[in-house]
PDB file of C-alpha atoms in Angstrom:
ATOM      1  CA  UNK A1005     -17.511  -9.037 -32.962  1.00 91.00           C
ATOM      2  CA  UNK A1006     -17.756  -6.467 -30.696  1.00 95.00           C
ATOM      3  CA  UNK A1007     -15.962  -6.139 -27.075  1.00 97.00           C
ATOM      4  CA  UNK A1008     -16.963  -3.995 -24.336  1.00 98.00           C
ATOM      5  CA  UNK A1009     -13.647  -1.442 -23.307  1.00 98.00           C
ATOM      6  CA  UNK A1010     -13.160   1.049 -21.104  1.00 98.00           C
ATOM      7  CA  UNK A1011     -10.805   3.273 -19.600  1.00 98.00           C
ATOM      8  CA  UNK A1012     -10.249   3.000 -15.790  1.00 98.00           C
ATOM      9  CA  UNK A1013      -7.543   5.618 -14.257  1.00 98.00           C
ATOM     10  CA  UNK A1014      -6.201   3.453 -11.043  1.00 97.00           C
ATOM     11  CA  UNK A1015      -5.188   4.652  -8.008  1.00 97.00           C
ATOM     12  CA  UNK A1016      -6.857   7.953  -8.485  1.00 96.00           C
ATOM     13  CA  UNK A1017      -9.954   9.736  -7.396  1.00 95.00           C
ATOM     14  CA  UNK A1018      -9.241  12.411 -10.297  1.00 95.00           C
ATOM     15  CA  UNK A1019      -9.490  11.330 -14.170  1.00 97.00           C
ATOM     16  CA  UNK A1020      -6.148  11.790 -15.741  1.00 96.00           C
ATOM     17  CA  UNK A1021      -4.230  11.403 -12.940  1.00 96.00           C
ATOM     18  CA  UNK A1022      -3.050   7.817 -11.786  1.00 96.00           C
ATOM     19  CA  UNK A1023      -2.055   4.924 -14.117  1.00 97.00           C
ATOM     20  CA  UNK A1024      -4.834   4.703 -16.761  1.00 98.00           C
ATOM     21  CA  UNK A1025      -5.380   0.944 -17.591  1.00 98.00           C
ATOM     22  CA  UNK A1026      -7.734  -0.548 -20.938  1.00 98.00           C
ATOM     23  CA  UNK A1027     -10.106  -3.435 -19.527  1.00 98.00           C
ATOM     24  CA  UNK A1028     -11.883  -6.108 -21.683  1.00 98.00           C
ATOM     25  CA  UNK A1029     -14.871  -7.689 -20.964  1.00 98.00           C
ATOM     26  CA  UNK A1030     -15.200 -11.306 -23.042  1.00 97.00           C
ATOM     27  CA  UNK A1031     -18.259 -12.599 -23.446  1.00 94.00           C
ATOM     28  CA  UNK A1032     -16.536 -14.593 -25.813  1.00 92.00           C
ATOM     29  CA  UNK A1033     -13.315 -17.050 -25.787  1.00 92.00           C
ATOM     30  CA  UNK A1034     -10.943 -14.329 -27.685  1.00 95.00           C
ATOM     31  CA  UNK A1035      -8.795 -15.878 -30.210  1.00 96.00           C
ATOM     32  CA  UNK A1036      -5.575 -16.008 -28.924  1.00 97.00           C
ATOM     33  CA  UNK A1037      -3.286 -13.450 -30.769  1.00 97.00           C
ATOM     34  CA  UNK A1038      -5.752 -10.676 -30.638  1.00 98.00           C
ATOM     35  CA  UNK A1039      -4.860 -10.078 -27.218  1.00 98.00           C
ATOM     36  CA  UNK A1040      -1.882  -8.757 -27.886  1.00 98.00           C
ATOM     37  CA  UNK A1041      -3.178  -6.813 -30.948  1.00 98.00           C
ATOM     38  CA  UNK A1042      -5.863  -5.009 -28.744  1.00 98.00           C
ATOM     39  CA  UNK A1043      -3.203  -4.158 -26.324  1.00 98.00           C
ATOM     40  CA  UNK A1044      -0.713  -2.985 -28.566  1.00 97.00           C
ATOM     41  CA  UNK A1045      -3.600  -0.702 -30.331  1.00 97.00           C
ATOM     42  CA  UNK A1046      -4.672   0.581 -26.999  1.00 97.00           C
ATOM     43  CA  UNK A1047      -0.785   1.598 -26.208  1.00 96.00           C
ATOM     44  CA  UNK A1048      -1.947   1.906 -22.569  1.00 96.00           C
ATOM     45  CA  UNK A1049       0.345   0.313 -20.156  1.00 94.00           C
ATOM     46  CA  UNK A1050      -1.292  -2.673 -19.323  1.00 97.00           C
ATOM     47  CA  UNK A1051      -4.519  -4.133 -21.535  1.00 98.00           C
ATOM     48  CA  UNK A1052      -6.827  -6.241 -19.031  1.00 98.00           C
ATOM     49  CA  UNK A1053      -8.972  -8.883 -20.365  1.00 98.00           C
ATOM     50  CA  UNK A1054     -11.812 -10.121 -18.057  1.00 98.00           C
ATOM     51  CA  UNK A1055     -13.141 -13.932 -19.127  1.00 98.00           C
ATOM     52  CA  UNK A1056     -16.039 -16.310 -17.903  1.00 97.00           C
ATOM     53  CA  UNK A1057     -14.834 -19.160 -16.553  1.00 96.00           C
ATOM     54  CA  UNK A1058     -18.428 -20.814 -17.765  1.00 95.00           C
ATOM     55  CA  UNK A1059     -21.076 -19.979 -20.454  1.00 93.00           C
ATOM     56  CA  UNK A1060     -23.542 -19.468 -17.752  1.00 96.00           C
ATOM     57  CA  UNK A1061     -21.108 -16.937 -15.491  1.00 97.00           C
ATOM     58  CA  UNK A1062     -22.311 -13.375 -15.721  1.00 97.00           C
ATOM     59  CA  UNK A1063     -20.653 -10.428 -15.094  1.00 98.00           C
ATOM     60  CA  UNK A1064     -22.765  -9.243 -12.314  1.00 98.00           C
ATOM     61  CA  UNK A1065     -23.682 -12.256 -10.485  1.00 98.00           C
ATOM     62  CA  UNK A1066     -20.903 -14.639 -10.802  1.00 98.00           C
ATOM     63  CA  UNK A1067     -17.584 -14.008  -8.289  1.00 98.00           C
ATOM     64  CA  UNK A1068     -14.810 -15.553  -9.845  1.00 98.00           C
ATOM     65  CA  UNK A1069     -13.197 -14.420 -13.823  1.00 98.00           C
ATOM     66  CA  UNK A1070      -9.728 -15.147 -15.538  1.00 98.00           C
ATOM     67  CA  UNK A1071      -8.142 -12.382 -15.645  1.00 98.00           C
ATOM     68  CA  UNK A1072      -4.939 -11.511 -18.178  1.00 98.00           C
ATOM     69  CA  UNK A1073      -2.829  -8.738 -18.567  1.00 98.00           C
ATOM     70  CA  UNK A1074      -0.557  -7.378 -22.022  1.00 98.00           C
ATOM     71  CA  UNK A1075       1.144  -4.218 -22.056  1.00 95.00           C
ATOM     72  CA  UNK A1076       1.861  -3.226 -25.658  1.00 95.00           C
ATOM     73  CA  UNK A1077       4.558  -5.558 -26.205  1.00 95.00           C
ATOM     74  CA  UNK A1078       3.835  -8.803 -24.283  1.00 96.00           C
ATOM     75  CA  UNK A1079       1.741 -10.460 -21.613  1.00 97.00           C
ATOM     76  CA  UNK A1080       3.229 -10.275 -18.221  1.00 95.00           C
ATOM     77  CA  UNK A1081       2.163 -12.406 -15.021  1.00 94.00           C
ATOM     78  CA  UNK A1082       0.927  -9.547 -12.768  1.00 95.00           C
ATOM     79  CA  UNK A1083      -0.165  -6.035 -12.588  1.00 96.00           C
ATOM     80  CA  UNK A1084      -1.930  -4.723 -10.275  1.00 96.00           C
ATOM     81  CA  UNK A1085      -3.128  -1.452 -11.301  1.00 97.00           C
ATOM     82  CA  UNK A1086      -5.007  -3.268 -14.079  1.00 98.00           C
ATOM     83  CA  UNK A1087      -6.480  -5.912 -11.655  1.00 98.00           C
ATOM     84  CA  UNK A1088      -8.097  -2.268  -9.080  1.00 98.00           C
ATOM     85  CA  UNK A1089      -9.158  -1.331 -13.197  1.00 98.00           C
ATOM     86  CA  UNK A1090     -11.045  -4.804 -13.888  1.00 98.00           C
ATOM     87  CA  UNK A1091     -12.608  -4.838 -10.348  1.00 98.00           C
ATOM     88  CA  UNK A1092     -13.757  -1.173 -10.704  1.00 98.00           C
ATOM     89  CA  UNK A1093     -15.406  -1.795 -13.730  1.00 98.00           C
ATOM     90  CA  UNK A1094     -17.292  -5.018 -12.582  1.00 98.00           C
ATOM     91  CA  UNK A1095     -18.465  -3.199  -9.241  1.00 98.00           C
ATOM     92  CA  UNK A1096     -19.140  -0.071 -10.563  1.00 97.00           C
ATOM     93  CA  UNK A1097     -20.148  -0.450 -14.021  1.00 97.00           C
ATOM     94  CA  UNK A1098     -21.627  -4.242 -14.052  1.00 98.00           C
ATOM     95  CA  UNK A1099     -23.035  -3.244 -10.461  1.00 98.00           C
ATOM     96  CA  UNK A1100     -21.396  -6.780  -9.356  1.00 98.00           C
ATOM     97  CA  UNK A1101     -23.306  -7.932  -6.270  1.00 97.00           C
ATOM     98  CA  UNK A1102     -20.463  -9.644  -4.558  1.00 98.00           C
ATOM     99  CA  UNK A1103     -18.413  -8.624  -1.719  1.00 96.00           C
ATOM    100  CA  UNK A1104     -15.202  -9.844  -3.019  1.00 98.00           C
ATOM    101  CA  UNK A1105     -14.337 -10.806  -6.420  1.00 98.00           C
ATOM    102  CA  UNK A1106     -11.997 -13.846  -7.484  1.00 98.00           C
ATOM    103  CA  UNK A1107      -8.974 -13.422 -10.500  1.00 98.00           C
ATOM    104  CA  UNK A1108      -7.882 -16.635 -11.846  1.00 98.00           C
ATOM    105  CA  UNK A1109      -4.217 -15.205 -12.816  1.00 98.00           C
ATOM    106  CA  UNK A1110      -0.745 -15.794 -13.826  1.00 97.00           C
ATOM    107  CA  UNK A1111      -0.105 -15.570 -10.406  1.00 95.00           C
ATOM    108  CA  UNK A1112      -2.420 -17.603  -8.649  1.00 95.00           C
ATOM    109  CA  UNK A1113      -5.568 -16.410  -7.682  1.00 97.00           C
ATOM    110  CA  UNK A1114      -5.967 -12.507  -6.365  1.00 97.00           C
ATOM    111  CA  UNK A1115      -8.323 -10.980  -4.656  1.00 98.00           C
ATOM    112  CA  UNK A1116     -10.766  -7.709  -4.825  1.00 98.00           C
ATOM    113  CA  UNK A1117     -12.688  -6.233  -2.346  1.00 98.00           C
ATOM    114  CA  UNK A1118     -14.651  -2.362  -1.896  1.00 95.00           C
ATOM    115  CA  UNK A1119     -14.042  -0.356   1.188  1.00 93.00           C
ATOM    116  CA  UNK A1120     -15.862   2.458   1.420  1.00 88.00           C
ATOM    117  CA  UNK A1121     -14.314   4.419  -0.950  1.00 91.00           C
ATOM    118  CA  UNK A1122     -12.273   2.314  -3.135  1.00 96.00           C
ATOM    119  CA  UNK A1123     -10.924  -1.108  -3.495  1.00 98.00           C
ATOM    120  CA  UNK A1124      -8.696  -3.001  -2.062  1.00 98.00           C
ATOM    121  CA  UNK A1125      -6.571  -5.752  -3.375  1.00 98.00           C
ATOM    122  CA  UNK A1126      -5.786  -8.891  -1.741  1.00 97.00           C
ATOM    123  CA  UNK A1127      -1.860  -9.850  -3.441  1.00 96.00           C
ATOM    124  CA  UNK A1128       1.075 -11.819  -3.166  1.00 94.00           C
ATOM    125  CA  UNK A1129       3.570 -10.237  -1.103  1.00 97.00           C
ATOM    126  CA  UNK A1130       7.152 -10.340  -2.753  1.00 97.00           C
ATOM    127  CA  UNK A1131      10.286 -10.613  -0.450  1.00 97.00           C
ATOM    128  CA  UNK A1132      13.766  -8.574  -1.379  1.00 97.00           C
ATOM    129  CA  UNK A1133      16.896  -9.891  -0.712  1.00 98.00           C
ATOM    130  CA  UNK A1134      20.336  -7.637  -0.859  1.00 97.00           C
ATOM    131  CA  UNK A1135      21.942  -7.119  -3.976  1.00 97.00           C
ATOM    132  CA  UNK A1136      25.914  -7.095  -4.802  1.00 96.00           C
ATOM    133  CA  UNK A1137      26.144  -3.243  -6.003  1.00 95.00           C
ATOM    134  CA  UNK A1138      29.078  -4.528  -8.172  1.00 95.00           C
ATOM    135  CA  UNK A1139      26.686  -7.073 -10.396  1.00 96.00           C
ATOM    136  CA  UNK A1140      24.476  -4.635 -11.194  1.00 97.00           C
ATOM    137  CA  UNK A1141      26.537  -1.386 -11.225  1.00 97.00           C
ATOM    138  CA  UNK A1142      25.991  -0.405 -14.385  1.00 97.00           C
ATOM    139  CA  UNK A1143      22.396  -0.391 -14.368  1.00 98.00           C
ATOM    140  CA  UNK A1144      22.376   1.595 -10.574  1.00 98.00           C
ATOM    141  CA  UNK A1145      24.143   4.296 -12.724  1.00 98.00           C
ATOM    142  CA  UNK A1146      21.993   4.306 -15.383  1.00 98.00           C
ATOM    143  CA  UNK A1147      18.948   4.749 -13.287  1.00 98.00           C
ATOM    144  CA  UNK A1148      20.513   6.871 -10.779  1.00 98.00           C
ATOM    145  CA  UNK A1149      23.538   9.008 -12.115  1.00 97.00           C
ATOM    146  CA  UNK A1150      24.916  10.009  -9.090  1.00 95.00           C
ATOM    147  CA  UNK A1151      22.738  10.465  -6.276  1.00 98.00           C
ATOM    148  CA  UNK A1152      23.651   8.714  -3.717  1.00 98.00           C
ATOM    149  CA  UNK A1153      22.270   4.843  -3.251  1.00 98.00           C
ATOM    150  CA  UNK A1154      21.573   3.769   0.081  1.00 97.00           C
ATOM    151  CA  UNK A1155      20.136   0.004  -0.482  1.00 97.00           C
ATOM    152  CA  UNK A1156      19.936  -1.934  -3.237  1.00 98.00           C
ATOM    153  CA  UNK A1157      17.622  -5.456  -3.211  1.00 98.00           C
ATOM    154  CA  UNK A1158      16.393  -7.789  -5.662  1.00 98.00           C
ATOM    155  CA  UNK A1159      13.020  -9.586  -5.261  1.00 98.00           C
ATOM    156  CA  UNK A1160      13.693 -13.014  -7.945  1.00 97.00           C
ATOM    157  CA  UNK A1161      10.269 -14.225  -8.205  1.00 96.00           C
ATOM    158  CA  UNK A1162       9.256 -11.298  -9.888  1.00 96.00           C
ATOM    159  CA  UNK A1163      12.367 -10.112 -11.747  1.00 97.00           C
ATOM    160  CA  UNK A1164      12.883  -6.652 -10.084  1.00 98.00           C
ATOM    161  CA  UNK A1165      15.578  -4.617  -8.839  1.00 98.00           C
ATOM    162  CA  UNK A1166      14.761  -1.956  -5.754  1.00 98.00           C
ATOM    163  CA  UNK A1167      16.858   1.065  -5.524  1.00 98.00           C
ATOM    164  CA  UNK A1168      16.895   3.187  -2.336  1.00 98.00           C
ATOM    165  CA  UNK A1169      18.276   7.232  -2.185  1.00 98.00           C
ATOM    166  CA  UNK A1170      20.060   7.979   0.683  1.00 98.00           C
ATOM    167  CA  UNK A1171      17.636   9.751   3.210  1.00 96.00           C
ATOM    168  CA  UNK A1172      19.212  12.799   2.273  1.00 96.00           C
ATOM    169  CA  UNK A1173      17.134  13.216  -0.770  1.00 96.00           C
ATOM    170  CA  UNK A1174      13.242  14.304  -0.593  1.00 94.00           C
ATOM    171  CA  UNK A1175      10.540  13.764  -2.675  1.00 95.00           C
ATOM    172  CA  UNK A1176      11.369  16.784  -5.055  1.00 95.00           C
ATOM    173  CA  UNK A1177      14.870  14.779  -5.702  1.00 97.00           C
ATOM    174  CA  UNK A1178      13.073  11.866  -6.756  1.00 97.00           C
ATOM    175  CA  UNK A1179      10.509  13.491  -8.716  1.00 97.00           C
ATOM    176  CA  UNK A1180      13.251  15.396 -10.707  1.00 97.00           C
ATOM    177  CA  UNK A1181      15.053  12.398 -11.934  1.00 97.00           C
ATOM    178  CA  UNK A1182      15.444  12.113 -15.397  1.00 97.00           C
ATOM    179  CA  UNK A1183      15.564   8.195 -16.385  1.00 97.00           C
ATOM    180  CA  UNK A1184      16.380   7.554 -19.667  1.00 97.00           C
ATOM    181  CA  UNK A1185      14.377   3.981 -20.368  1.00 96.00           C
ATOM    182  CA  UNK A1186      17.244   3.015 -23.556  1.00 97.00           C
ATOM    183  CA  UNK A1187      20.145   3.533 -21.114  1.00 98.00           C
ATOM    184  CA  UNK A1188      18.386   1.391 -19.214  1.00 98.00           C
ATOM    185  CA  UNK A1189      17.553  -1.581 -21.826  1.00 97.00           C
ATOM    186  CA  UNK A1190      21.504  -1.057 -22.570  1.00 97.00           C
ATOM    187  CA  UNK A1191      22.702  -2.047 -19.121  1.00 97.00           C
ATOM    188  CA  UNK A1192      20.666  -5.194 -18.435  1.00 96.00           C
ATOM    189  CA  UNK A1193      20.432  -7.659 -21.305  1.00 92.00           C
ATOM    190  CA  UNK A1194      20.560 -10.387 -19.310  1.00 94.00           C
ATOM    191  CA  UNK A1195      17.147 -11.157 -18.487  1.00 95.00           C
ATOM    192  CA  UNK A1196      17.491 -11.088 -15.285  1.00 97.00           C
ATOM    193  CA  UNK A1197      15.639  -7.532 -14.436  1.00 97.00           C
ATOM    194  CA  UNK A1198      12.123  -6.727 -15.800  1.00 97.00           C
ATOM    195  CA  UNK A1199      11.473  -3.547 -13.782  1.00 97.00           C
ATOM    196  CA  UNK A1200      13.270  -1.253 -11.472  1.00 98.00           C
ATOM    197  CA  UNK A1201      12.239   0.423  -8.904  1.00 98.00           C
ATOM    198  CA  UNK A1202      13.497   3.264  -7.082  1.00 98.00           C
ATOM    199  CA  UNK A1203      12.468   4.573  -3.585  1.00 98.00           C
ATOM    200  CA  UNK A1204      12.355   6.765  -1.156  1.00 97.00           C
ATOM    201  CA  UNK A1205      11.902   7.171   2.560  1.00 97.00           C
ATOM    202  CA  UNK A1206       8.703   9.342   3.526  1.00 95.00           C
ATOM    203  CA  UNK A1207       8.466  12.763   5.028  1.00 81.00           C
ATOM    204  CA  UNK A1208       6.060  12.987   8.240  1.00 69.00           C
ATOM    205  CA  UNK A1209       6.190  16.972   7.607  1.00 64.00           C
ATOM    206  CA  UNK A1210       6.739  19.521   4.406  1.00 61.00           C
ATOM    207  CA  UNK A1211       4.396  21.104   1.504  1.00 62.00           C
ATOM    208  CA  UNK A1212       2.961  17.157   0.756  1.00 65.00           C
ATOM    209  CA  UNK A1213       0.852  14.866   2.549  1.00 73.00           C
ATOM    210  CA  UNK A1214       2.621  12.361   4.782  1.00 90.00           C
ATOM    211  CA  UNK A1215       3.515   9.449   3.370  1.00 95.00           C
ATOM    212  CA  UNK A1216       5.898   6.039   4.149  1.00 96.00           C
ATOM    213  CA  UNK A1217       7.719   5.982   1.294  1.00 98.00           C
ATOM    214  CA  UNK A1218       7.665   7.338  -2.359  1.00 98.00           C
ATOM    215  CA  UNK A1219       8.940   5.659  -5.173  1.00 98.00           C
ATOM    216  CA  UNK A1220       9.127   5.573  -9.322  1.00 98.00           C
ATOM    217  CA  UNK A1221       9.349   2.494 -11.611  1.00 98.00           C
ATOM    218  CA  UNK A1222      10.428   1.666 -14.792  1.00 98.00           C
ATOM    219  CA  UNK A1223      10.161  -1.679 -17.132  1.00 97.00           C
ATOM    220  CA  UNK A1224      11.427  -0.523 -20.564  1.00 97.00           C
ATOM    221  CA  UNK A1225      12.193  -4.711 -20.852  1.00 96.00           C
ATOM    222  CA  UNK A1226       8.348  -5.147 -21.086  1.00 94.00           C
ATOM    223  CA  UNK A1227       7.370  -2.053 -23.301  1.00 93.00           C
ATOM    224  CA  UNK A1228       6.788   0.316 -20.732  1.00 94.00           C
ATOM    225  CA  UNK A1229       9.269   3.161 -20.086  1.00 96.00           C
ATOM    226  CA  UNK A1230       8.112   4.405 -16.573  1.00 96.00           C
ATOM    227  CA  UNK A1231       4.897   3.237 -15.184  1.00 95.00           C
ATOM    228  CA  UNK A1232       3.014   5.970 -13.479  1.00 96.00           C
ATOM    229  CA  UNK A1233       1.130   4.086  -9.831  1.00 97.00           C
ATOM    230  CA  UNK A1234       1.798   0.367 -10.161  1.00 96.00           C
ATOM    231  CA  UNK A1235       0.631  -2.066  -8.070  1.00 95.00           C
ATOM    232  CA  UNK A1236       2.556  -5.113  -8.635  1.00 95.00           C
ATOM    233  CA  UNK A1237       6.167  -2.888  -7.967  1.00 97.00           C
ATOM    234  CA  UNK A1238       4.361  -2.021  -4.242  1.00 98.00           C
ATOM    235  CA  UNK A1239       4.005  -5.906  -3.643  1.00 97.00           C
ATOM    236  CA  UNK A1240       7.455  -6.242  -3.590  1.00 98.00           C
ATOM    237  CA  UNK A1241       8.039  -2.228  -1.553  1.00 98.00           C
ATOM    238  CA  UNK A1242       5.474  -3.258   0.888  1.00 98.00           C
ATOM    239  CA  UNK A1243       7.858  -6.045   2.242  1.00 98.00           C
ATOM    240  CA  UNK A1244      11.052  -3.930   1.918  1.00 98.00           C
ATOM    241  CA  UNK A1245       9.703  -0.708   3.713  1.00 98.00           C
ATOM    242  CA  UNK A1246       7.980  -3.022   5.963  1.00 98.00           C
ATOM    243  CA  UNK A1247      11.180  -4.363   7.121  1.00 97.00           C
ATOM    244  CA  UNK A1248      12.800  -0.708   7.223  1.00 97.00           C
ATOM    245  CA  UNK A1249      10.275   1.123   9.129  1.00 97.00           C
ATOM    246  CA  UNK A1250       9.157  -2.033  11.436  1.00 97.00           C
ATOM    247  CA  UNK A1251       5.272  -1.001  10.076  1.00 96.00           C
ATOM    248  CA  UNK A1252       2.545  -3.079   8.901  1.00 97.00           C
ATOM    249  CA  UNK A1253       0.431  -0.474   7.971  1.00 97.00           C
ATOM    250  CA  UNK A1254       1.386   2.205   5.327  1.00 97.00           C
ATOM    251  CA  UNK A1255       0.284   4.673   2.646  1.00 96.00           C
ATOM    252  CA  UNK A1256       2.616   4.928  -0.506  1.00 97.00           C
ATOM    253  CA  UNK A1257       2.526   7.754  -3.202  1.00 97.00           C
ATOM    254  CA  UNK A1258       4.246   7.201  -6.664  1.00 98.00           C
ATOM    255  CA  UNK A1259       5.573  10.189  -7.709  1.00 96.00           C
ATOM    256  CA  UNK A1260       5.400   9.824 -11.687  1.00 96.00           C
ATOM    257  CA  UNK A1261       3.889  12.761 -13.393  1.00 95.00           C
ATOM    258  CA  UNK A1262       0.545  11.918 -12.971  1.00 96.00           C
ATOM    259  CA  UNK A1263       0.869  10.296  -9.615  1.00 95.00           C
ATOM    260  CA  UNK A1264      -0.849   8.117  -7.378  1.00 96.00           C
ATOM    261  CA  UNK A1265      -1.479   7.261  -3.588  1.00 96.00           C
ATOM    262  CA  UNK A1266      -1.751   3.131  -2.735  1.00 97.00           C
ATOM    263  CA  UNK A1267      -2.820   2.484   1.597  1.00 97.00           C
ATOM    264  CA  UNK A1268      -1.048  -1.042   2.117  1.00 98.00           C
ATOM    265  CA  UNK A1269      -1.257  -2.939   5.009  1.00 98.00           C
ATOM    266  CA  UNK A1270       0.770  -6.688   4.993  1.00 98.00           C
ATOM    267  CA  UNK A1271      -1.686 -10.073   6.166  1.00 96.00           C
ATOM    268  CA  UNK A1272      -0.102 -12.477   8.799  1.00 94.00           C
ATOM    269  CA  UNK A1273      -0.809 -15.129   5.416  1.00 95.00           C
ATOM    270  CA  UNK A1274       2.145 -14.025   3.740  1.00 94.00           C
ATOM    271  CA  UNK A1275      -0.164 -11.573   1.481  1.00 97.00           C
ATOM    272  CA  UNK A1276      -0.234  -7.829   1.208  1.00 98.00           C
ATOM    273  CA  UNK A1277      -3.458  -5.663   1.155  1.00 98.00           C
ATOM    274  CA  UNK A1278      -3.211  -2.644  -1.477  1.00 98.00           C
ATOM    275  CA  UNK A1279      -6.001  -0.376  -1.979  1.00 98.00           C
ATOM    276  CA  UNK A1280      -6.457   2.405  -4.079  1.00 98.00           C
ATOM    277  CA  UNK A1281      -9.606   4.662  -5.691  1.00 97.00           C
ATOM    278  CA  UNK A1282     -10.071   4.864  -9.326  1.00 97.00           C
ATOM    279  CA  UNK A1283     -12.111   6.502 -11.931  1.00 97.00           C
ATOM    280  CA  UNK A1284     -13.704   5.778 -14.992  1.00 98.00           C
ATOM    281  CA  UNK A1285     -13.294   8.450 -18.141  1.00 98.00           C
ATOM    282  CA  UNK A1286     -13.959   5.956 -20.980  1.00 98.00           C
ATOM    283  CA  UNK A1287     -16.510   3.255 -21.934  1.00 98.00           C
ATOM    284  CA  UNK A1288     -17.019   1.843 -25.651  1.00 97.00           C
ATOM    285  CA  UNK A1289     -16.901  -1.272 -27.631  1.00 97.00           C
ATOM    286  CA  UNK A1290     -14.002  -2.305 -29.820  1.00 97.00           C
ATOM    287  CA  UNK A1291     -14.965  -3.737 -33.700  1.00 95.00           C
ATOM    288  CA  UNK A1292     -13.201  -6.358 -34.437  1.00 90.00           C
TER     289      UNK A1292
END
C-alpha cells in the first residue's frame, strides 16, 4: 500500500519556521493501529489523516473528509495546526474547488476556508474559568520558577491550564523561559491537565511587530514537550484575552523557537475564527 504524505509547516509563510505537521491522504480505510504507527514514525507533533467519507468522494471535488489527529504517542481530539496542514494540502496541492471545506472530527465538525493569503479556520471557542493557585501550585512553579503569575485559568473541556506573567515581563522574558517538560509530567499526575499554556500581554511598540498577546505551550502528557504555533491552545486564549482586552479581533504570535503568527477574530455563534499561512516543504508516499 502506498499513502500520499507530506509535510505542511502551519502558521508560517517561511518553510522551517511554524509548527510543521505530517498529513495523510486515505484513499483507503487504514487499518486501525497503523495510525498510530505512522505517527509515531513521523515523530512530528501531530500526524493528520484525511479520509473519504464515501468510495465515490474525491479529494478535489468533494467538501466534507474525516479528519484524525495522533501525535507520537496517542490520538488527541483537536489540533488545529494540523487541521490549517490538511486544508492546505487539499487547496493547494489537490487544487480543491470548494470555498470551504468540512472536518468530521473528534470535536464536532470544523471548518476551513482561504482568504487571500492563507486559511482560516472556523473552531470551537473554549471558555477559562479561574483557577485556585493553591491546587495547582506545584505545577505554576514548575512551569514558571519564579516570575511573577498574574492569572491563572483552567478551560475543562479541553484539559488545559492558562498561565499569565505579570505585565511586567515582555516578550524576551517569555521567550527565555526554560521549561523543563519532566518537571512538568512530575507535578500533574492527575489527569486533570493535558497542556499548559503560558501567556503574555502584547506590546503596541518595541523591536517586534505588534501583537495582542504572546504565548508558549507545552503537553509533555500527550508526547509533545513544547508545541511550537498551536491552534487548538489559541481556542481557548482567544476567549481569555478576549475578555482581558475587551477585543474581538486580534493577532497572536507564539513565541517558540520557530514561531508563528495566528489573526483571530471570535463569531457571535460561540466559535472562534483562526487563520494562519502555511507552506509546503515535503510531499511523498509512505510504503507500507
Amino acid at each position: 500500500m502506498k499513502i500520499s504524505i507530506f509535510t505542511v509547516d502551519a502558521f508560517t509563510a517561511q518553510p522551517f519556521c511554524g509548527n510543521p505537521a505530517a498529513v495523510c491522504l486515505l484513499e483507503d480505510e487504514l487499518e486501525e493501529g497503523l495510525h498510530q504507527k505512522i505517527a509515531t514514525e513521523m515523530n512530528l507533533s501531530e500526524t493528520a489523516f484525511i479520509r473519504k467519507l464515501h468510495p465515490t468522494d474525491d479529494f478535489t471535488k468533494s467538501a466534507c473528509f474525516g479528519l484524525r489527529w495522533f501525535t507520537p504517542t496517542n490520538e488527541v481530539p483537536l489540533c488545529g495546526h494540523a487541521t490549517l496542514a490538511s486544508a492546505a494540502v487539499l487547496f493547494h496541492i489537490k487544487k480543491n474547488i470548494n470555498p470551504t471545506l468540512t472536518f468530521i472530527t473528534l470535536s464536532g465538525e470544523l471548518y476551513a476556508r482561504e482568504a487571500t493569503d492563507h486559511i482560516i479556520l472556523d473552531l470551537p471557542l473554549y471558555l477559562t474559568y479561574p483557577q485556585d493557585v493553591q491546587e495547582v501550585e506545584e505545577l505554576v512553579k514548575a512551569a514558571t520558577g519564579n516570575m511573577t503569575i498574574q492569572d491563572v485559568c483552567y478551560s475543562p473541556d479541553t484539559k488545559k491550564l492558562l498561565i499569565c506573567l505579570s505585565d511586567d515581563y515582555g516578550r524576551s522574558d517569555l521567550e527565555k523561559l526554560k521549561v523543563n517538560a519532566q518537571e512538568l509530567l512530575l507535578a500533574e499526575k492527575t489527569g486533570r491537565v493535558k497542556g499548559l499554556i503560558v501567556t503574555l500581554k502584547g506590546s503596541l511598540h518595541g523591536k517586534h511587530e505588534s501583537y495582542d498577546f504572546y504565548s508558549r505551550y507545552f503537553a509533555p502528557w500527550n508526547g509533545v514537550s513544547e508545541d511550537p504555533v498551536t491552534g487548538s491552545a489559541h481556542a481557548v486564549l482567544s476567549s481569555y484575552w478576549s475578555q482581558q482586552l475587551g477585543k474581538n479581533k486580534m493577532r497572536a504570535f507564539q513565541c517558540s523557537a520557530r514561531g508563528g503568527e495566528l489573526k483571530i477574530m471570535l463569531r457571535n455563534d460561540g466559535r472562534v475564527d483562526i487563520g494562519g499561512q502555511s507552506t509546503i516543504v515535503l510531499e511523498g508516499f509512505l510504503t507500507i
